[in-house]
Amino acid sequence: MNCRLTRILAILILFSLNGSVWAKVGSNEAAQLGQELTPTGAIRAGNKAGTIPRWNGGITSPISGYEKGMFHPDPFAKDKIKFNIDADNWQNYQENLTQGQITLLKKFPTFNINVYPSQRSAAYPQFVYDAIKKNALSAELQRYGTGVRNTQVSSPFPIPKNGLEVLWNHTLRFRGLQYRSVSGIAINSSSGDSMLVMRESKFFMAYSQPGVTLEDIDNKIFYVKRKTLSPARKAGRFTLVHETLDQVLSPRKAWVYEPGERRVRRTPNLSYDTSDDNNGIGTIDQFDMYNGAPDFYNWELLGKQEKYVPYNAYKVHSGGLKVNQIVGKNHVNPDLLRYELHRVWVVEASLRVGMSHIYAKRRFYFDEDTWQIVLAEEYDKKDDLVHVSEAHTINYYEVPTTSQTLKVNYNLSESRYYVEGLDNERSPVDYSVGLKKRQFTSSALRREAR
């Protein structure tokens, strides 16, 4: 029996007691969207303490001084640090800290968290809001939670009832229609030495195109093509991925071109805890904080909490910075990072009986305004925390969409880390590059590689 069939049969058995389809919300609940709830499903009001403000629409258009092709000027450049959290005072703030943050503060005396005033800057185009409201009335999880149906453009469950629905909101959140970036990954060793890998990435978001249906996209969420530019020994390597919606019944398709082999070949092992050879520290399913099929884990919704999370990271996004100003020995330069108090959905993933993965438990923190995972923690089989990840986001207000400008993954057990999104010495993400779906076939990859 092949591996794929074995996995499907295991899922059927594991879910046989609770394999019902989760239903869409009723019209009365959906009517809250755009009223007491934001169009994406967040609480519109601020918190009782006044430390989280009311959402007033976010940044919906480019701010004064921005021109196409620029690194995005900071809308909140005049904000001052409210307070700093470090290894000596973290106990005073632990209610709003995650276990991963506390661990970083205790492990690295030079790591600290600068907390700024909270700014709810997130915004999306109106057609995205319209689609999310429609999704609320129609979207359903597939029978075993491995996919969704009756949904389009963006997050399917703005009023989620369980952890799987929250996860799918992240997986299918609006990230623009297409984009190109040229950025670096810095890989730091325990001694502080680092290697910089430069890549060109092109994304075409099939699921988010206006007016498309699930039938139109043929089970595809997006297409991505990457070319390694440096160092020389890695240069010329291409990868192409077709990210599928239901990855259990139709796993993602991936191709790779190695310059030494001079041919394009399929690569079947690009999922779950396969090592990410782009950094050698994380796993494939840690890309974008979490990606891929959810079938290896039980997803428990722990509720909504207030945490200090990476947000409005325009300072570290600046084109005036050099990579060596960002990347430090044990961690990213904390003086360039911004944290704010925000409400987050907290979901804990526990490895299912019979499944194998290097992470036995994972905890994710989803920003309520965007559904982006902003913090993640991974635990091994001994329940020791071994990885902590941060997504430092900005509102790319020319779209607008909120996405990560910098992602950091700390491997605590090996005292190593990597940073991706280092485009500061290049150019920012281009959301108007004009890509077409036909550029993401294996034939197109073969032509481009040669």
JSON list of C-alpha atoms in Angstrom, two decimals, residues 17-145:
[
{"chain": "A", "resi": 17, "resn": "LEU", "atom": "CA", "xyz": [-16.15, 9.63, 15.31]},
{"chain": "A", "resi": 18, "resn": "ASN", "atom": "CA", "xyz": [-16.30, 13.31, 14.43]},
{"chain": "A", "resi": 19, "resn": "GLY", "atom": "CA", "xyz": [-16.16, 13.54, 10.67]},
{"chain": "A", "resi": 20, "resn": "SER", "atom": "CA", "xyz": [-19.14, 15.80, 10.15]},
{"chain": "A", "resi": 21, "resn": "VAL", "atom": "CA", "xyz": [-18.96, 18.95, 8.04]},
{"chain": "A", "resi": 22, "resn": "TRP", "atom": "CA", "xyz": [-18.83, 22.21, 10.01]},
{"chain": "A", "resi": 23, "resn": "ALA", "atom": "CA", "xyz": [-21.58, 24.53, 8.85]},
{"chain": "A", "resi": 24, "resn": "LYS", "atom": "CA", "xyz": [-21.48, 28.11, 7.69]},
{"chain": "A", "resi": 25, "resn": "VAL", "atom": "CA", "xyz": [-22.76, 30.83, 10.04]},
{"chain": "A", "resi": 26, "resn": "GLY", "atom": "CA", "xyz": [-26.30, 32.17, 9.87]},
{"chain": "A", "resi": 27, "resn": "SER", "atom": "CA", "xyz": [-27.32, 35.51, 8.39]},
{"chain": "A", "resi": 28, "resn": "ASN", "atom": "CA", "xyz": [-27.71, 37.10, 11.85]},
{"chain": "A", "resi": 29, "resn": "GLU", "atom": "CA", "xyz": [-24.10, 36.31, 12.75]},
{"chain": "A", "resi": 30, "resn": "ALA", "atom": "CA", "xyz": [-22.82, 37.38, 9.34]},
{"chain": "A", "resi": 31, "resn": "ALA", "atom": "CA", "xyz": [-24.62, 40.71, 9.76]},
{"chain": "A", "resi": 32, "resn": "GLN", "atom": "CA", "xyz": [-22.08, 41.59, 12.48]},
{"chain": "A", "resi": 33, "resn": "LEU", "atom": "CA", "xyz": [-19.36, 41.89, 9.83]},
{"chain": "A", "resi": 34, "resn": "GLY", "atom": "CA", "xyz": [-18.75, 45.53, 9.08]},
{"chain": "A", "resi": 35, "resn": "GLN", "atom": "CA", "xyz": [-20.65, 46.51, 12.22]},
{"chain": "A", "resi": 36, "resn": "GLU", "atom": "CA", "xyz": [-19.48, 45.45, 15.71]},
{"chain": "A", "resi": 37, "resn": "LEU", "atom": "CA", "xyz": [-17.03, 43.20, 13.90]},
{"chain": "A", "resi": 38, "resn": "THR", "atom": "CA", "xyz": [-14.65, 44.46, 11.23]},
{"chain": "A", "resi": 39, "resn": "PRO", "atom": "CA", "xyz": [-15.12, 43.14, 7.67]},
{"chain": "A", "resi": 40, "resn": "THR", "atom": "CA", "xyz": [-12.50, 40.45, 8.41]},
{"chain": "A", "resi": 41, "resn": "GLY", "atom": "CA", "xyz": [-14.18, 39.34, 11.66]},
{"chain": "A", "resi": 42, "resn": "ALA", "atom": "CA", "xyz": [-12.10, 41.15, 14.30]},
{"chain": "A", "resi": 43, "resn": "ILE", "atom": "CA", "xyz": [-13.64, 43.03, 17.21]},
{"chain": "A", "resi": 44, "resn": "ARG", "atom": "CA", "xyz": [-14.01, 46.59, 15.95]},
{"chain": "A", "resi": 45, "resn": "ALA", "atom": "CA", "xyz": [-13.91, 48.18, 19.41]},
{"chain": "A", "resi": 46, "resn": "GLY", "atom": "CA", "xyz": [-10.76, 48.68, 21.42]},
{"chain": "A", "resi": 47, "resn": "ASN", "atom": "CA", "xyz": [-10.14, 46.95, 24.72]},
{"chain": "A", "resi": 48, "resn": "LYS", "atom": "CA", "xyz": [-11.43, 48.12, 28.10]},
{"chain": "A", "resi": 49, "resn": "ALA", "atom": "CA", "xyz": [-8.02, 49.37, 29.21]},
{"chain": "A", "resi": 50, "resn": "GLY", "atom": "CA", "xyz": [-7.73, 51.60, 26.16]},
{"chain": "A", "resi": 51, "resn": "THR", "atom": "CA", "xyz": [-4.39, 50.03, 25.23]},
{"chain": "A", "resi": 52, "resn": "ILE", "atom": "CA", "xyz": [-5.82, 48.54, 22.02]},
{"chain": "A", "resi": 53, "resn": "PRO", "atom": "CA", "xyz": [-7.62, 51.16, 19.89]},
{"chain": "A", "resi": 54, "resn": "ARG", "atom": "CA", "xyz": [-10.77, 50.87, 17.83]},
{"chain": "A", "resi": 55, "resn": "TRP", "atom": "CA", "xyz": [-10.31, 49.76, 14.22]},
{"chain": "A", "resi": 56, "resn": "ASN", "atom": "CA", "xyz": [-11.22, 52.69, 11.98]},
{"chain": "A", "resi": 57, "resn": "GLY", "atom": "CA", "xyz": [-10.55, 51.21, 8.56]},
{"chain": "A", "resi": 58, "resn": "GLY", "atom": "CA", "xyz": [-6.76, 50.91, 8.61]},
{"chain": "A", "resi": 59, "resn": "ILE", "atom": "CA", "xyz": [-4.53, 52.44, 5.92]},
{"chain": "A", "resi": 60, "resn": "THR", "atom": "CA", "xyz": [-6.45, 52.14, 2.67]},
{"chain": "A", "resi": 61, "resn": "SER", "atom": "CA", "xyz": [-4.20, 54.10, 0.28]},
{"chain": "A", "resi": 62, "resn": "PRO", "atom": "CA", "xyz": [-0.55, 55.15, -0.04]},
{"chain": "A", "resi": 63, "resn": "ILE", "atom": "CA", "xyz": [0.53, 57.73, 2.50]},
{"chain": "A", "resi": 64, "resn": "SER", "atom": "CA", "xyz": [2.01, 61.10, 1.61]},
{"chain": "A", "resi": 65, "resn": "GLY", "atom": "CA", "xyz": [5.53, 60.77, 0.25]},
{"chain": "A", "resi": 66, "resn": "TYR", "atom": "CA", "xyz": [5.16, 57.25, -1.10]},
{"chain": "A", "resi": 67, "resn": "GLU", "atom": "CA", "xyz": [5.92, 56.62, -4.77]},
{"chain": "A", "resi": 68, "resn": "LYS", "atom": "CA", "xyz": [5.73, 53.34, -6.63]},
{"chain": "A", "resi": 69, "resn": "GLY", "atom": "CA", "xyz": [8.90, 51.29, -6.19]},
{"chain": "A", "resi": 70, "resn": "MET", "atom": "CA", "xyz": [9.85, 52.91, -2.89]},
{"chain": "A", "resi": 71, "resn": "PHE", "atom": "CA", "xyz": [10.35, 51.20, 0.41]},
{"chain": "A", "resi": 72, "resn": "HIS", "atom": "CA", "xyz": [7.25, 52.17, 2.35]},
{"chain": "A", "resi": 73, "resn": "PRO", "atom": "CA", "xyz": [7.60, 55.28, 4.52]},
{"chain": "A", "resi": 74, "resn": "ASP", "atom": "CA", "xyz": [6.61, 54.65, 8.14]},
{"chain": "A", "resi": 75, "resn": "PRO", "atom": "CA", "xyz": [3.13, 56.10, 8.88]},
{"chain": "A", "resi": 76, "resn": "PHE", "atom": "CA", "xyz": [3.97, 55.93, 12.58]},
{"chain": "A", "resi": 77, "resn": "ALA", "atom": "CA", "xyz": [7.51, 57.26, 12.57]},
{"chain": "A", "resi": 78, "resn": "LYS", "atom": "CA", "xyz": [6.66, 59.79, 15.29]},
{"chain": "A", "resi": 79, "resn": "ASP", "atom": "CA", "xyz": [5.54, 57.11, 17.75]},
{"chain": "A", "resi": 80, "resn": "LYS", "atom": "CA", "xyz": [7.76, 56.77, 20.81]},
{"chain": "A", "resi": 81, "resn": "ILE", "atom": "CA", "xyz": [8.58, 53.56, 22.68]},
{"chain": "A", "resi": 82, "resn": "LYS", "atom": "CA", "xyz": [6.14, 53.12, 25.57]},
{"chain": "A", "resi": 83, "resn": "PHE", "atom": "CA", "xyz": [8.38, 50.72, 27.48]},
{"chain": "A", "resi": 84, "resn": "ASN", "atom": "CA", "xyz": [11.05, 48.09, 26.96]},
{"chain": "A", "resi": 85, "resn": "ILE", "atom": "CA", "xyz": [10.82, 44.47, 28.12]},
{"chain": "A", "resi": 86, "resn": "ASP", "atom": "CA", "xyz": [14.09, 42.66, 28.85]},
{"chain": "A", "resi": 87, "resn": "ALA", "atom": "CA", "xyz": [15.57, 39.79, 30.86]},
{"chain": "A", "resi": 88, "resn": "ASP", "atom": "CA", "xyz": [15.30, 41.78, 34.10]},
{"chain": "A", "resi": 89, "resn": "ASN", "atom": "CA", "xyz": [11.69, 42.98, 33.99]},
{"chain": "A", "resi": 90, "resn": "TRP", "atom": "CA", "xyz": [9.74, 40.46, 31.85]},
{"chain": "A", "resi": 91, "resn": "GLN", "atom": "CA", "xyz": [7.86, 39.17, 34.89]},
{"chain": "A", "resi": 92, "resn": "ASN", "atom": "CA", "xyz": [6.06, 42.53, 35.06]},
{"chain": "A", "resi": 93, "resn": "TYR", "atom": "CA", "xyz": [4.59, 41.94, 31.58]},
{"chain": "A", "resi": 94, "resn": "GLN", "atom": "CA", "xyz": [4.29, 38.16, 31.37]},
{"chain": "A", "resi": 95, "resn": "GLU", "atom": "CA", "xyz": [0.48, 38.19, 31.09]},
{"chain": "A", "resi": 96, "resn": "ASN", "atom": "CA", "xyz": [0.87, 39.67, 27.60]},
{"chain": "A", "resi": 97, "resn": "LEU", "atom": "CA", "xyz": [3.96, 37.70, 26.58]},
{"chain": "A", "resi": 98, "resn": "THR", "atom": "CA", "xyz": [4.05, 34.30, 24.90]},
{"chain": "A", "resi": 99, "resn": "GLN", "atom": "CA", "xyz": [6.13, 31.41, 26.21]},
{"chain": "A", "resi": 100, "resn": "GLY", "atom": "CA", "xyz": [8.37, 31.77, 23.18]},
{"chain": "A", "resi": 101, "resn": "GLN", "atom": "CA", "xyz": [9.07, 35.43, 23.93]},
{"chain": "A", "resi": 102, "resn": "ILE", "atom": "CA", "xyz": [9.82, 34.69, 27.57]},
{"chain": "A", "resi": 103, "resn": "THR", "atom": "CA", "xyz": [12.24, 31.96, 26.51]},
{"chain": "A", "resi": 104, "resn": "LEU", "atom": "CA", "xyz": [14.06, 34.31, 24.12]},
{"chain": "A", "resi": 105, "resn": "LEU", "atom": "CA", "xyz": [14.32, 36.99, 26.81]},
{"chain": "A", "resi": 106, "resn": "LYS", "atom": "CA", "xyz": [15.77, 34.52, 29.31]},
{"chain": "A", "resi": 107, "resn": "LYS", "atom": "CA", "xyz": [18.13, 32.82, 26.84]},
{"chain": "A", "resi": 108, "resn": "PHE", "atom": "CA", "xyz": [19.61, 35.95, 25.25]},
{"chain": "A", "resi": 109, "resn": "PRO", "atom": "CA", "xyz": [20.32, 38.87, 27.64]},
{"chain": "A", "resi": 110, "resn": "THR", "atom": "CA", "xyz": [20.73, 41.20, 24.64]},
{"chain": "A", "resi": 111, "resn": "PHE", "atom": "CA", "xyz": [17.25, 40.38, 23.29]},
{"chain": "A", "resi": 112, "resn": "ASN", "atom": "CA", "xyz": [14.51, 42.82, 24.28]},
{"chain": "A", "resi": 113, "resn": "ILE", "atom": "CA", "xyz": [11.05, 43.88, 23.19]},
{"chain": "A", "resi": 114, "resn": "ASN", "atom": "CA", "xyz": [10.29, 47.52, 22.42]},
{"chain": "A", "resi": 115, "resn": "VAL", "atom": "CA", "xyz": [6.56, 48.11, 22.89]},
{"chain": "A", "resi": 116, "resn": "TYR", "atom": "CA", "xyz": [5.01, 50.97, 20.89]},
{"chain": "A", "resi": 117, "resn": "PRO", "atom": "CA", "xyz": [1.46, 52.38, 20.84]},
{"chain": "A", "resi": 118, "resn": "SER", "atom": "CA", "xyz": [-0.92, 49.96, 19.14]},
{"chain": "A", "resi": 119, "resn": "GLN", "atom": "CA", "xyz": [-1.94, 51.00, 15.63]},
{"chain": "A", "resi": 120, "resn": "ARG", "atom": "CA", "xyz": [-4.59, 48.95, 13.85]},
{"chain": "A", "resi": 121, "resn": "SER", "atom": "CA", "xyz": [-3.33, 49.70, 10.37]},
{"chain": "A", "resi": 122, "resn": "ALA", "atom": "CA", "xyz": [-4.57, 46.57, 8.57]},
{"chain": "A", "resi": 123, "resn": "ALA", "atom": "CA", "xyz": [-6.77, 47.04, 5.50]},
{"chain": "A", "resi": 124, "resn": "TYR", "atom": "CA", "xyz": [-7.82, 45.18, 2.35]},
{"chain": "A", "resi": 125, "resn": "PRO", "atom": "CA", "xyz": [-9.60, 46.18, -0.87]},
{"chain": "A", "resi": 126, "resn": "GLN", "atom": "CA", "xyz": [-13.40, 46.33, -0.80]},
{"chain": "A", "resi": 127, "resn": "PHE", "atom": "CA", "xyz": [-13.77, 43.30, -3.09]},
{"chain": "A", "resi": 128, "resn": "VAL", "atom": "CA", "xyz": [-11.94, 41.27, -0.43]},
{"chain": "A", "resi": 129, "resn": "TYR", "atom": "CA", "xyz": [-14.34, 42.42, 2.28]},
{"chain": "A", "resi": 130, "resn": "ASP", "atom": "CA", "xyz": [-17.29, 41.58, 0.03]},
{"chain": "A", "resi": 131, "resn": "ALA", "atom": "CA", "xyz": [-15.90, 38.10, -0.58]},
{"chain": "A", "resi": 132, "resn": "ILE", "atom": "CA", "xyz": [-15.28, 37.46, 3.13]},
{"chain": "A", "resi": 133, "resn": "LYS", "atom": "CA", "xyz": [-18.88, 38.34, 3.98]},
{"chain": "A", "resi": 134, "resn": "LYS", "atom": "CA", "xyz": [-20.09, 36.02, 1.24]},
{"chain": "A", "resi": 135, "resn": "ASN", "atom": "CA", "xyz": [-17.78, 33.30, 2.55]},
{"chain": "A", "resi": 136, "resn": "ALA", "atom": "CA", "xyz": [-19.26, 33.65, 6.03]},
{"chain": "A", "resi": 137, "resn": "LEU", "atom": "CA", "xyz": [-22.64, 32.59, 4.63]},
{"chain": "A", "resi": 138, "resn": "SER", "atom": "CA", "xyz": [-21.43, 29.78, 2.39]},
{"chain": "A", "resi": 139, "resn": "ALA", "atom": "CA", "xyz": [-17.99, 28.42, 3.31]},
{"chain": "A", "resi": 140, "resn": "GLU", "atom": "CA", "xyz": [-17.68, 24.96, 4.82]},
{"chain": "A", "resi": 141, "resn": "LEU", "atom": "CA", "xyz": [-14.83, 22.71, 5.82]},
{"chain": "A", "resi": 142, "resn": "GLN", "atom": "CA", "xyz": [-14.48, 19.52, 3.85]},
{"chain": "A", "resi": 143, "resn": "ARG", "atom": "CA", "xyz": [-15.58, 16.43, 5.71]},
{"chain": "A", "resi": 144, "resn": "TYR", "atom": "CA", "xyz": [-12.23, 15.84, 7.43]},
{"chain": "A", "resi": 145, "resn": "GLY", "atom": "CA", "xyz": [-11.01, 19.42, 7.56]}
]
